[in-house]
């Protein structure tokens, strides 16, 4: 584990992360997983409740070139980037192999269903017990929780965006019967084909953030503020 601005980030590789989650699933131990990029770590610097929440999770993976760089700079390099979208796919493959039911929660109306169709195409035998979009009122929480529990799902993927997805999962984890709780941001959008991910060479070059910025220029103001602050805190904030 490496401490990055008081956020405990896992030093496990992708396969080790999958193994860790699989072992806990086999023991029926509830696991709260977060995939943290530089933006999420900076959110935690400005929100003490979010920082405390992250410290309570079972595993936080280094999702993002900035987090991998920070770990190396701090003298505790991680073996590789464990991106949320890639981990999501690894866990869907695991679910298909072990016959564990999953639940897709989040995205705009219809997106989770489109993601489900693609997932079933990619992973024959996968059991998706239910889908639900991410547009809801607080008074609908109990209905959503009951639907997830009644589905028999063991793995819950919540695509509500950070930090909303983590706050929702943390607030309701005691009521949820799923053994895995994991926030996956915009992964349903990518899986469904609504948006596209950066080419592999761009990912390997650590420039996926730039590709997203080019595809979604509305992010520019937020990222232009967040990423330099992250770098400066790592360089001088220890």
PDB file of N, CA and C in Angstrom, residues 23-129:
ATOM      1  N   UNK A  23     -10.972 -14.001  -3.695  1.00  0.00           N
ATOM      2  CA  UNK A  23     -10.845 -14.686  -2.407  1.00  0.00           C
ATOM      3  C   UNK A  23     -11.898 -14.197  -1.419  1.00  0.00           C
ATOM      4  N   UNK A  24     -12.139 -12.906  -1.424  1.00  0.00           N
ATOM      5  CA  UNK A  24     -13.141 -12.356  -0.511  1.00  0.00           C
ATOM      6  C   UNK A  24     -14.559 -12.758  -0.936  1.00  0.00           C
ATOM      7  N   UNK A  25     -14.785 -12.855  -2.247  1.00  0.00           N
ATOM      8  CA  UNK A  25     -16.078 -13.322  -2.725  1.00  0.00           C
ATOM      9  C   UNK A  25     -16.324 -14.761  -2.290  1.00  0.00           C
ATOM     10  N   UNK A  26     -15.285 -15.588  -2.372  1.00  0.00           N
ATOM     11  CA  UNK A  26     -15.406 -16.982  -1.979  1.00  0.00           C
ATOM     12  C   UNK A  26     -15.729 -17.118  -0.489  1.00  0.00           C
ATOM     13  N   UNK A  27     -15.191 -16.186   0.303  1.00  0.00           N
ATOM     14  CA  UNK A  27     -15.447 -16.194   1.751  1.00  0.00           C
ATOM     15  C   UNK A  27     -16.726 -15.446   2.116  1.00  0.00           C
ATOM     16  N   UNK A  28     -17.384 -14.873   1.077  1.00  0.00           N
ATOM     17  CA  UNK A  28     -18.590 -14.069   1.256  1.00  0.00           C
ATOM     18  C   UNK A  28     -18.347 -12.887   2.191  1.00  0.00           C
ATOM     19  N   UNK A  29     -17.161 -12.292   2.038  1.00  0.00           N
ATOM     20  CA  UNK A  29     -16.813 -11.079   2.774  1.00  0.00           C
ATOM     21  C   UNK A  29     -17.138  -9.869   1.897  1.00  0.00           C
ATOM     22  N   UNK A  30     -17.928  -8.963   2.410  1.00  0.00           N
ATOM     23  CA  UNK A  30     -18.285  -7.790   1.616  1.00  0.00           C
ATOM     24  C   UNK A  30     -17.048  -6.935   1.344  1.00  0.00           C
ATOM     25  N   UNK A  31     -16.859  -6.567   0.093  1.00  0.00           N
ATOM     26  CA  UNK A  31     -15.683  -5.807  -0.329  1.00  0.00           C
ATOM     27  C   UNK A  31     -16.119  -4.526  -1.022  1.00  0.00           C
ATOM     28  N   UNK A  32     -15.633  -3.417  -0.522  1.00  0.00           N
ATOM     29  CA  UNK A  32     -15.912  -2.105  -1.089  1.00  0.00           C
ATOM     30  C   UNK A  32     -14.654  -1.668  -1.836  1.00  0.00           C
ATOM     31  N   UNK A  33     -14.736  -1.622  -3.166  1.00  0.00           N
ATOM     32  CA  UNK A  33     -13.577  -1.290  -3.994  1.00  0.00           C
ATOM     33  C   UNK A  33     -13.754   0.067  -4.660  1.00  0.00           C
ATOM     34  N   UNK A  34     -12.671   0.833  -4.677  1.00  0.00           N
ATOM     35  CA  UNK A  34     -12.654   2.143  -5.326  1.00  0.00           C
ATOM     36  C   UNK A  34     -11.478   2.191  -6.291  1.00  0.00           C
ATOM     37  N   UNK A  35     -11.703   2.756  -7.467  1.00  0.00           N
ATOM     38  CA  UNK A  35     -10.604   2.972  -8.399  1.00  0.00           C
ATOM     39  C   UNK A  35     -10.338   4.473  -8.430  1.00  0.00           C
ATOM     40  N   UNK A  36      -9.155   4.865  -7.964  1.00  0.00           N
ATOM     41  CA  UNK A  36      -8.884   6.287  -7.734  1.00  0.00           C
ATOM     42  C   UNK A  36      -7.877   6.860  -8.726  1.00  0.00           C
ATOM     43  N   UNK A  37      -8.302   7.898  -9.432  1.00  0.00           N
ATOM     44  CA  UNK A  37      -7.371   8.665 -10.252  1.00  0.00           C
ATOM     45  C   UNK A  37      -6.991   9.935  -9.484  1.00  0.00           C
ATOM     46  N   UNK A  38      -6.198  10.780 -10.117  1.00  0.00           N
ATOM     47  CA  UNK A  38      -5.738  12.002  -9.447  1.00  0.00           C
ATOM     48  C   UNK A  38      -6.904  12.893  -9.053  1.00  0.00           C
ATOM     49  N   UNK A  39      -7.935  12.931  -9.888  1.00  0.00           N
ATOM     50  CA  UNK A  39      -9.085  13.788  -9.601  1.00  0.00           C
ATOM     51  C   UNK A  39      -9.812  13.337  -8.336  1.00  0.00           C
ATOM     52  N   UNK A  40      -9.968  12.031  -8.163  1.00  0.00           N
ATOM     53  CA  UNK A  40     -10.634  11.511  -6.965  1.00  0.00           C
ATOM     54  C   UNK A  40      -9.802  11.810  -5.723  1.00  0.00           C
ATOM     55  N   UNK A  41      -8.493  11.635  -5.832  1.00  0.00           N
ATOM     56  CA  UNK A  41      -7.628  11.928  -4.681  1.00  0.00           C
ATOM     57  C   UNK A  41      -7.696  13.403  -4.322  1.00  0.00           C
ATOM     58  N   UNK A  42      -7.795  14.271  -5.324  1.00  0.00           N
ATOM     59  CA  UNK A  42      -7.920  15.694  -5.038  1.00  0.00           C
ATOM     60  C   UNK A  42      -9.295  16.042  -4.469  1.00  0.00           C
ATOM     61  N   UNK A  43     -10.338  15.342  -4.894  1.00  0.00           N
ATOM     62  CA  UNK A  43     -11.664  15.536  -4.284  1.00  0.00           C
ATOM     63  C   UNK A  43     -11.576  15.299  -2.782  1.00  0.00           C
ATOM     64  N   UNK A  44     -10.820  14.269  -2.414  1.00  0.00           N
ATOM     65  CA  UNK A  44     -10.693  13.912  -1.000  1.00  0.00           C
ATOM     66  C   UNK A  44      -9.927  14.975  -0.208  1.00  0.00           C
ATOM     67  N   UNK A  45      -9.054  15.731  -0.880  1.00  0.00           N
ATOM     68  CA  UNK A  45      -8.312  16.790  -0.185  1.00  0.00           C
ATOM     69  C   UNK A  45      -9.239  17.938   0.202  1.00  0.00           C
ATOM     70  N   UNK A  46     -10.309  18.086  -0.568  1.00  0.00           N
ATOM     71  CA  UNK A  46     -11.240  19.197  -0.343  1.00  0.00           C
ATOM     72  C   UNK A  46     -12.531  18.777   0.344  1.00  0.00           C
ATOM     73  N   UNK A  47     -12.643  17.494   0.690  1.00  0.00           N
ATOM     74  CA  UNK A  47     -13.856  16.974   1.319  1.00  0.00           C
ATOM     75  C   UNK A  47     -13.451  15.941   2.358  1.00  0.00           C
ATOM     76  N   UNK A  48     -13.419  16.345   3.606  1.00  0.00           N
ATOM     77  CA  UNK A  48     -12.947  15.462   4.675  1.00  0.00           C
ATOM     78  C   UNK A  48     -13.815  14.214   4.818  1.00  0.00           C
ATOM     79  N   UNK A  49     -15.114  14.352   4.559  1.00  0.00           N
ATOM     80  CA  UNK A  49     -16.009  13.190   4.660  1.00  0.00           C
ATOM     81  C   UNK A  49     -15.649  12.154   3.587  1.00  0.00           C
ATOM     82  N   UNK A  50     -15.304  12.629   2.398  1.00  0.00           N
ATOM     83  CA  UNK A  50     -14.922  11.724   1.314  1.00  0.00           C
ATOM     84  C   UNK A  50     -13.586  11.048   1.628  1.00  0.00           C
ATOM     85  N   UNK A  51     -12.669  11.813   2.201  1.00  0.00           N
ATOM     86  CA  UNK A  51     -11.372  11.242   2.577  1.00  0.00           C
ATOM     87  C   UNK A  51     -11.552  10.136   3.614  1.00  0.00           C
ATOM     88  N   UNK A  52     -12.371  10.381   4.618  1.00  0.00           N
ATOM     89  CA  UNK A  52     -12.612   9.361   5.651  1.00  0.00           C
ATOM     90  C   UNK A  52     -13.297   8.141   5.060  1.00  0.00           C
ATOM     91  N   UNK A  53     -14.193   8.369   4.115  1.00  0.00           N
ATOM     92  CA  UNK A  53     -14.865   7.252   3.431  1.00  0.00           C
ATOM     93  C   UNK A  53     -13.828   6.395   2.706  1.00  0.00           C
ATOM     94  N   UNK A  54     -12.936   7.027   1.960  1.00  0.00           N
ATOM     95  CA  UNK A  54     -11.930   6.272   1.218  1.00  0.00           C
ATOM     96  C   UNK A  54     -11.061   5.438   2.158  1.00  0.00           C
ATOM     97  N   UNK A  55     -10.771   5.971   3.302  1.00  0.00           N
ATOM     98  CA  UNK A  55      -9.955   5.230   4.267  1.00  0.00           C
ATOM     99  C   UNK A  55     -10.668   3.993   4.807  1.00  0.00           C
ATOM    100  N   UNK A  56     -12.006   3.984   4.706  1.00  0.00           N
ATOM    101  CA  UNK A  56     -12.794   2.847   5.206  1.00  0.00           C
ATOM    102  C   UNK A  56     -12.958   1.741   4.161  1.00  0.00           C
ATOM    103  N   UNK A  57     -12.600   2.002   2.930  1.00  0.00           N
ATOM    104  CA  UNK A  57     -12.810   1.013   1.880  1.00  0.00           C
ATOM    105  C   UNK A  57     -11.825  -0.148   2.024  1.00  0.00           C
ATOM    106  N   UNK A  58     -12.108  -1.227   1.309  1.00  0.00           N
ATOM    107  CA  UNK A  58     -11.267  -2.423   1.420  1.00  0.00           C
ATOM    108  C   UNK A  58     -10.092  -2.403   0.459  1.00  0.00           C
ATOM    109  N   UNK A  59     -10.260  -1.747  -0.677  1.00  0.00           N
ATOM    110  CA  UNK A  59      -9.149  -1.632  -1.625  1.00  0.00           C
ATOM    111  C   UNK A  59      -9.376  -0.425  -2.527  1.00  0.00           C
ATOM    112  N   UNK A  60      -8.304   0.336  -2.741  1.00  0.00           N
ATOM    113  CA  UNK A  60      -8.321   1.482  -3.661  1.00  0.00           C
ATOM    114  C   UNK A  60      -7.241   1.238  -4.694  1.00  0.00           C
ATOM    115  N   UNK A  61      -7.627   1.104  -5.947  1.00  0.00           N
ATOM    116  CA  UNK A  61      -6.642   0.804  -6.984  1.00  0.00           C
ATOM    117  C   UNK A  61      -6.116   2.076  -7.637  1.00  0.00           C
ATOM    118  N   UNK A  62      -4.883   2.028  -8.160  1.00  0.00           N
ATOM    119  CA  UNK A  62      -4.291   3.196  -8.834  1.00  0.00           C
ATOM    120  C   UNK A  62      -4.820   3.331 -10.258  1.00  0.00           C
ATOM    121  N   UNK A  63      -5.902   4.043 -10.406  1.00  0.00           N
ATOM    122  CA  UNK A  63      -6.538   4.232 -11.714  1.00  0.00           C
ATOM    123  C   UNK A  63      -6.108   5.587 -12.262  1.00  0.00           C
ATOM    124  N   UNK A  64      -5.108   5.588 -13.115  1.00  0.00           N
ATOM    125  CA  UNK A  64      -4.664   6.846 -13.697  1.00  0.00           C
ATOM    126  C   UNK A  64      -3.152   6.958 -13.690  1.00  0.00           C
ATOM    127  N   UNK A  65      -2.621   7.512 -14.776  1.00  0.00           N
ATOM    128  CA  UNK A  65      -1.177   7.681 -14.893  1.00  0.00           C
ATOM    129  C   UNK A  65      -0.629   8.591 -13.796  1.00  0.00           C
ATOM    130  N   UNK A  66      -1.439   9.578 -13.384  1.00  0.00           N
ATOM    131  CA  UNK A  66      -0.993  10.496 -12.341  1.00  0.00           C
ATOM    132  C   UNK A  66      -0.768   9.799 -11.019  1.00  0.00           C
ATOM    133  N   UNK A  67      -1.613   8.849 -10.685  1.00  0.00           N
ATOM    134  CA  UNK A  67      -1.484   8.115  -9.422  1.00  0.00           C
ATOM    135  C   UNK A  67      -0.264   7.198  -9.481  1.00  0.00           C
ATOM    136  N   UNK A  68      -0.048   6.556 -10.627  1.00  0.00           N
ATOM    137  CA  UNK A  68       1.137   5.705 -10.794  1.00  0.00           C
ATOM    138  C   UNK A  68       2.406   6.537 -10.664  1.00  0.00           C
ATOM    139  N   UNK A  69       2.399   7.720 -11.298  1.00  0.00           N
ATOM    140  CA  UNK A  69       3.555   8.618 -11.188  1.00  0.00           C
ATOM    141  C   UNK A  69       3.781   9.058  -9.748  1.00  0.00           C
ATOM    142  N   UNK A  70       2.704   9.406  -9.059  1.00  0.00           N
ATOM    143  CA  UNK A  70       2.818   9.873  -7.674  1.00  0.00           C
ATOM    144  C   UNK A  70       3.413   8.798  -6.779  1.00  0.00           C
ATOM    145  N   UNK A  71       2.971   7.561  -6.951  1.00  0.00           N
ATOM    146  CA  UNK A  71       3.493   6.459  -6.140  1.00  0.00           C
ATOM    147  C   UNK A  71       4.993   6.292  -6.351  1.00  0.00           C
ATOM    148  N   UNK A  72       5.418   6.389  -7.602  1.00  0.00           N
ATOM    149  CA  UNK A  72       6.849   6.267  -7.913  1.00  0.00           C
ATOM    150  C   UNK A  72       7.629   7.424  -7.309  1.00  0.00           C
ATOM    151  N   UNK A  73       7.099   8.630  -7.439  1.00  0.00           N
ATOM    152  CA  UNK A  73       7.787   9.804  -6.900  1.00  0.00           C
ATOM    153  C   UNK A  73       7.913   9.727  -5.375  1.00  0.00           C
ATOM    154  N   UNK A  74       6.906   9.149  -4.737  1.00  0.00           N
ATOM    155  CA  UNK A  74       6.911   9.043  -3.277  1.00  0.00           C
ATOM    156  C   UNK A  74       7.754   7.875  -2.774  1.00  0.00           C
ATOM    157  N   UNK A  75       8.369   7.157  -3.690  1.00  0.00           N
ATOM    158  CA  UNK A  75       9.274   6.080  -3.292  1.00  0.00           C
ATOM    159  C   UNK A  75       8.610   4.737  -3.049  1.00  0.00           C
ATOM    160  N   UNK A  76       7.328   4.610  -3.434  1.00  0.00           N
ATOM    161  CA  UNK A  76       6.608   3.343  -3.268  1.00  0.00           C
ATOM    162  C   UNK A  76       5.899   2.997  -4.575  1.00  0.00           C
ATOM    163  N   UNK A  77       6.664   2.688  -5.621  1.00  0.00           N
ATOM    164  CA  UNK A  77       6.055   2.443  -6.921  1.00  0.00           C
ATOM    165  C   UNK A  77       5.079   1.272  -6.926  1.00  0.00           C
ATOM    166  N   UNK A  78       4.015   1.413  -7.701  1.00  0.00           N
ATOM    167  CA  UNK A  78       3.056   0.324  -7.865  1.00  0.00           C
ATOM    168  C   UNK A  78       3.426  -0.424  -9.143  1.00  0.00           C
ATOM    169  N   UNK A  79       3.113  -1.718  -9.234  1.00  0.00           N
ATOM    170  CA  UNK A  79       3.544  -2.500 -10.392  1.00  0.00           C
ATOM    171  C   UNK A  79       2.914  -2.069 -11.705  1.00  0.00           C
ATOM    172  N   UNK A  80       1.694  -1.539 -11.646  1.00  0.00           N
ATOM    173  CA  UNK A  80       1.021  -1.121 -12.863  1.00  0.00           C
ATOM    174  C   UNK A  80      -0.229  -0.330 -12.520  1.00  0.00           C
ATOM    175  N   UNK A  81      -0.758   0.327 -13.528  1.00  0.00           N
ATOM    176  CA  UNK A  81      -2.037   0.998 -13.384  1.00  0.00           C
ATOM    177  C   UNK A  81      -3.148  -0.054 -13.362  1.00  0.00           C
ATOM    178  N   UNK A  82      -4.072   0.088 -12.420  1.00  0.00           N
ATOM    179  CA  UNK A  82      -5.224  -0.812 -12.350  1.00  0.00           C
ATOM    180  C   UNK A  82      -6.460   0.043 -12.626  1.00  0.00           C
ATOM    181  N   UNK A  83      -6.738   0.222 -13.904  1.00  0.00           N
ATOM    182  CA  UNK A  83      -7.824   1.114 -14.328  1.00  0.00           C
ATOM    183  C   UNK A  83      -9.178   0.500 -14.018  1.00  0.00           C
ATOM    184  N   UNK A  84     -10.105   1.346 -13.620  1.00  0.00           N
ATOM    185  CA  UNK A  84     -11.434   0.879 -13.256  1.00  0.00           C
ATOM    186  C   UNK A  84     -12.141   0.140 -14.371  1.00  0.00           C
ATOM    187  N   UNK A  85     -12.044   0.643 -15.592  1.00  0.00           N
ATOM    188  CA  UNK A  85     -12.735   0.002 -16.714  1.00  0.00           C
ATOM    189  C   UNK A  85     -12.156  -1.378 -16.987  1.00  0.00           C
ATOM    190  N   UNK A  86     -10.839  -1.489 -16.905  1.00  0.00           N
ATOM    191  CA  UNK A  86     -10.190  -2.780 -17.129  1.00  0.00           C
ATOM    192  C   UNK A  86     -10.533  -3.762 -16.009  1.00  0.00           C
ATOM    193  N   UNK A  87     -10.527  -3.279 -14.779  1.00  0.00           N
ATOM    194  CA  UNK A  87     -10.876  -4.136 -13.649  1.00  0.00           C
ATOM    195  C   UNK A  87     -12.331  -4.594 -13.751  1.00  0.00           C
ATOM    196  N   UNK A  88     -13.202  -3.701 -14.180  1.00  0.00           N
ATOM    197  CA  UNK A  88     -14.605  -4.034 -14.405  1.00  0.00           C
ATOM    198  C   UNK A  88     -14.719  -5.227 -15.357  1.00  0.00           C
ATOM    199  N   UNK A  89     -13.984  -5.186 -16.456  1.00  0.00           N
ATOM    200  CA  UNK A  89     -14.022  -6.286 -17.419  1.00  0.00           C
ATOM    201  C   UNK A  89     -13.451  -7.572 -16.828  1.00  0.00           C
ATOM    202  N   UNK A  90     -12.373  -7.449 -16.082  1.00  0.00           N
ATOM    203  CA  UNK A  90     -11.790  -8.627 -15.449  1.00  0.00           C
ATOM    204  C   UNK A  90     -12.787  -9.287 -14.489  1.00  0.00           C
ATOM    205  N   UNK A  91     -13.537  -8.476 -13.791  1.00  0.00           N
ATOM    206  CA  UNK A  91     -14.502  -9.006 -12.828  1.00  0.00           C
ATOM    207  C   UNK A  91     -15.740  -9.574 -13.518  1.00  0.00           C
ATOM    208  N   UNK A  92     -16.124  -9.003 -14.651  1.00  0.00           N
ATOM    209  CA  UNK A  92     -17.213  -9.594 -15.429  1.00  0.00           C
ATOM    210  C   UNK A  92     -16.795 -10.973 -15.943  1.00  0.00           C
ATOM    211  N   UNK A  93     -15.561 -11.080 -16.384  1.00  0.00           N
ATOM    212  CA  UNK A  93     -15.040 -12.369 -16.840  1.00  0.00           C
ATOM    213  C   UNK A  93     -15.030 -13.373 -15.689  1.00  0.00           C
ATOM    214  N   UNK A  94     -14.618 -12.913 -14.510  1.00  0.00           N
ATOM    215  CA  UNK A  94     -14.618 -13.767 -13.326  1.00  0.00           C
ATOM    216  C   UNK A  94     -16.033 -14.206 -12.975  1.00  0.00           C
ATOM    217  N   UNK A  95     -16.981 -13.271 -13.048  1.00  0.00           N
ATOM    218  CA  UNK A  95     -18.368 -13.584 -12.720  1.00  0.00           C
ATOM    219  C   UNK A  95     -18.933 -14.635 -13.672  1.00  0.00           C
ATOM    220  N   UNK A  96     -18.611 -14.511 -14.961  1.00  0.00           N
ATOM    221  CA  UNK A  96     -19.083 -15.492 -15.938  1.00  0.00           C
ATOM    222  C   UNK A  96     -18.494 -16.869 -15.657  1.00  0.00           C
ATOM    223  N   UNK A  97     -17.227 -16.887 -15.275  1.00  0.00           N
ATOM    224  CA  UNK A  97     -16.531 -18.154 -15.017  1.00  0.00           C
ATOM    225  C   UNK A  97     -17.050 -18.839 -13.752  1.00  0.00           C
ATOM    226  N   UNK A  98     -17.363 -18.033 -12.731  1.00  0.00           N
ATOM    227  CA  UNK A  98     -17.760 -18.593 -11.437  1.00  0.00           C
ATOM    228  C   UNK A  98     -19.267 -18.581 -11.221  1.00  0.00           C
ATOM    229  N   UNK A  99     -20.008 -18.103 -12.229  1.00  0.00           N
ATOM    230  CA  UNK A  99     -21.475 -18.075 -12.175  1.00  0.00           C
ATOM    231  C   UNK A  99     -22.026 -17.188 -11.057  1.00  0.00           C
ATOM    232  N   UNK A 100     -21.334 -16.103 -10.792  1.00  0.00           N
ATOM    233  CA  UNK A 100     -21.809 -15.142  -9.795  1.00  0.00           C
ATOM    234  C   UNK A 100     -22.648 -14.069 -10.502  1.00  0.00           C
ATOM    235  N   UNK A 101     -23.786 -13.782  -9.932  1.00  0.00           N
ATOM    236  CA  UNK A 101     -24.686 -12.804 -10.539  1.00  0.00           C
ATOM    237  C   UNK A 101     -24.191 -11.380 -10.290  1.00  0.00           C
ATOM    238  N   UNK A 102     -24.416 -10.509 -11.271  1.00  0.00           N
ATOM    239  CA  UNK A 102     -24.005  -9.114 -11.134  1.00  0.00           C
ATOM    240  C   UNK A 102     -25.210  -8.206 -11.355  1.00  0.00           C
ATOM    241  N   UNK A 103     -25.065  -6.978 -10.885  1.00  0.00           N
ATOM    242  CA  UNK A 103     -26.130  -5.976 -11.033  1.00  0.00           C
ATOM    243  C   UNK A 103     -25.507  -4.695 -11.550  1.00  0.00           C
ATOM    244  N   UNK A 104     -26.116  -4.100 -12.586  1.00  0.00           N
ATOM    245  CA  UNK A 104     -25.659  -2.835 -13.160  1.00  0.00           C
ATOM    246  C   UNK A 104     -26.569  -1.710 -12.669  1.00  0.00           C
ATOM    247  N   UNK A 105     -25.984  -0.751 -11.953  1.00  0.00           N
ATOM    248  CA  UNK A 105     -26.741   0.365 -11.392  1.00  0.00           C
ATOM    249  C   UNK A 105     -26.080   1.672 -11.799  1.00  0.00           C
ATOM    250  N   UNK A 106     -26.789   2.491 -12.594  1.00  0.00           N
ATOM    251  CA  UNK A 106     -26.245   3.793 -12.949  1.00  0.00           C
ATOM    252  C   UNK A 106     -26.385   4.105 -14.431  1.00  0.00           C
ATOM    253  N   UNK A 107     -25.886   5.270 -14.798  1.00  0.00           N
ATOM    254  CA  UNK A 107     -25.966   5.732 -16.169  1.00  0.00           C
ATOM    255  C   UNK A 107     -27.313   6.348 -16.487  1.00  0.00           C
ATOM    256  N   UNK A 108     -27.401   6.914 -17.678  1.00  0.00           N
ATOM    257  CA  UNK A 108     -28.664   7.485 -18.126  1.00  0.00           C
ATOM    258  C   UNK A 108     -29.642   6.368 -18.466  1.00  0.00           C
ATOM    259  N   UNK A 109     -30.946   6.675 -18.502  1.00  0.00           N
ATOM    260  CA  UNK A 109     -31.934   5.643 -18.829  1.00  0.00           C
ATOM    261  C   UNK A 109     -31.579   4.898 -20.113  1.00  0.00           C
ATOM    262  N   UNK A 110     -31.577   3.581 -20.031  1.00  0.00           N
ATOM    263  CA  UNK A 110     -31.291   2.739 -21.178  1.00  0.00           C
ATOM    264  C   UNK A 110     -29.842   2.334 -21.339  1.00  0.00           C
ATOM    265  N   UNK A 111     -28.914   3.078 -20.738  1.00  0.00           N
ATOM    266  CA  UNK A 111     -27.488   2.795 -20.924  1.00  0.00           C
ATOM    267  C   UNK A 111     -27.074   1.491 -20.229  1.00  0.00           C
ATOM    268  N   UNK A 112     -27.560   1.262 -19.009  1.00  0.00           N
ATOM    269  CA  UNK A 112     -27.210   0.023 -18.301  1.00  0.00           C
ATOM    270  C   UNK A 112     -27.686  -1.195 -19.088  1.00  0.00           C
ATOM    271  N   UNK A 113     -28.864  -1.085 -19.701  1.00  0.00           N
ATOM    272  CA  UNK A 113     -29.390  -2.197 -20.499  1.00  0.00           C
ATOM    273  C   UNK A 113     -28.532  -2.432 -21.744  1.00  0.00           C
ATOM    274  N   UNK A 114     -28.063  -1.339 -22.357  1.00  0.00           N
ATOM    275  CA  UNK A 114     -27.188  -1.477 -23.526  1.00  0.00           C
ATOM    276  C   UNK A 114     -25.848  -2.094 -23.119  1.00  0.00           C
ATOM    277  N   UNK A 115     -25.350  -1.679 -21.955  1.00  0.00           N
ATOM    278  CA  UNK A 115     -24.104  -2.250 -21.436  1.00  0.00           C
ATOM    279  C   UNK A 115     -24.293  -3.738 -21.127  1.00  0.00           C
ATOM    280  N   UNK A 116     -25.455  -4.079 -20.595  1.00  0.00           N
ATOM    281  CA  UNK A 116     -25.771  -5.484 -20.307  1.00  0.00           C
ATOM    282  C   UNK A 116     -25.711  -6.317 -21.579  1.00  0.00           C
ATOM    283  N   UNK A 117     -26.332  -5.833 -22.648  1.00  0.00           N
ATOM    284  CA  UNK A 117     -26.354  -6.572 -23.905  1.00  0.00           C
ATOM    285  C   UNK A 117     -24.934  -6.820 -24.424  1.00  0.00           C
ATOM    286  N   UNK A 118     -24.080  -5.803 -24.323  1.00  0.00           N
ATOM    287  CA  UNK A 118     -22.698  -5.951 -24.783  1.00  0.00           C
ATOM    288  C   UNK A 118     -21.926  -6.909 -23.885  1.00  0.00           C
ATOM    289  N   UNK A 119     -22.140  -6.821 -22.577  1.00  0.00           N
ATOM    290  CA  UNK A 119     -21.447  -7.698 -21.629  1.00  0.00           C
ATOM    291  C   UNK A 119     -21.815  -9.158 -21.872  1.00  0.00           C
ATOM    292  N   UNK A 120     -23.084  -9.417 -22.149  1.00  0.00           N
ATOM    293  CA  UNK A 120     -23.529 -10.788 -22.416  1.00  0.00           C
ATOM    294  C   UNK A 120     -22.921 -11.326 -23.712  1.00  0.00           C
ATOM    295  N   UNK A 121     -22.680 -10.417 -24.649  1.00  0.00           N
ATOM    296  CA  UNK A 121     -22.039 -10.798 -25.913  1.00  0.00           C
ATOM    297  C   UNK A 121     -20.572 -11.143 -25.686  1.00  0.00           C
ATOM    298  N   UNK A 122     -19.905 -10.351 -24.846  1.00  0.00           N
ATOM    299  CA  UNK A 122     -18.478 -10.544 -24.594  1.00  0.00           C
ATOM    300  C   UNK A 122     -18.190 -11.717 -23.670  1.00  0.00           C
ATOM    301  N   UNK A 123     -19.090 -11.948 -22.714  1.00  0.00           N
ATOM    302  CA  UNK A 123     -18.844 -12.965 -21.696  1.00  0.00           C
ATOM    303  C   UNK A 123     -20.002 -13.960 -21.626  1.00  0.00           C
ATOM    304  N   UNK A 124     -20.001 -14.949 -22.525  1.00  0.00           N
ATOM    305  CA  UNK A 124     -21.066 -15.952 -22.533  1.00  0.00           C
ATOM    306  C   UNK A 124     -21.192 -16.637 -21.164  1.00  0.00           C
ATOM    307  N   UNK A 125     -22.416 -16.790 -20.719  1.00  0.00           N
ATOM    308  CA  UNK A 125     -22.647 -17.408 -19.412  1.00  0.00           C
ATOM    309  C   UNK A 125     -22.773 -16.407 -18.285  1.00  0.00           C
ATOM    310  N   UNK A 126     -22.449 -15.133 -18.553  1.00  0.00           N
ATOM    311  CA  UNK A 126     -22.565 -14.106 -17.523  1.00  0.00           C
ATOM    312  C   UNK A 126     -24.026 -13.939 -17.102  1.00  0.00           C
ATOM    313  N   UNK A 127     -24.240 -13.847 -15.810  1.00  0.00           N
ATOM    314  CA  UNK A 127     -25.591 -13.677 -15.291  1.00  0.00           C
ATOM    315  C   UNK A 127     -25.760 -12.261 -14.742  1.00  0.00           C
ATOM    316  N   UNK A 128     -26.471 -11.430 -15.481  1.00  0.00           N
ATOM    317  CA  UNK A 128     -26.753 -10.072 -15.028  1.00  0.00           C
ATOM    318  C   UNK A 128     -28.157 -10.079 -14.445  1.00  0.00           C
ATOM    319  N   UNK A 129     -28.213  -9.985 -13.128  1.00  0.00           N
ATOM    320  CA  UNK A 129     -29.476 -10.184 -12.402  1.00  0.00           C
ATOM    321  C   UNK A 129     -30.409  -8.991 -12.493  1.00  0.00           C
TER     322      UNK A 129
END
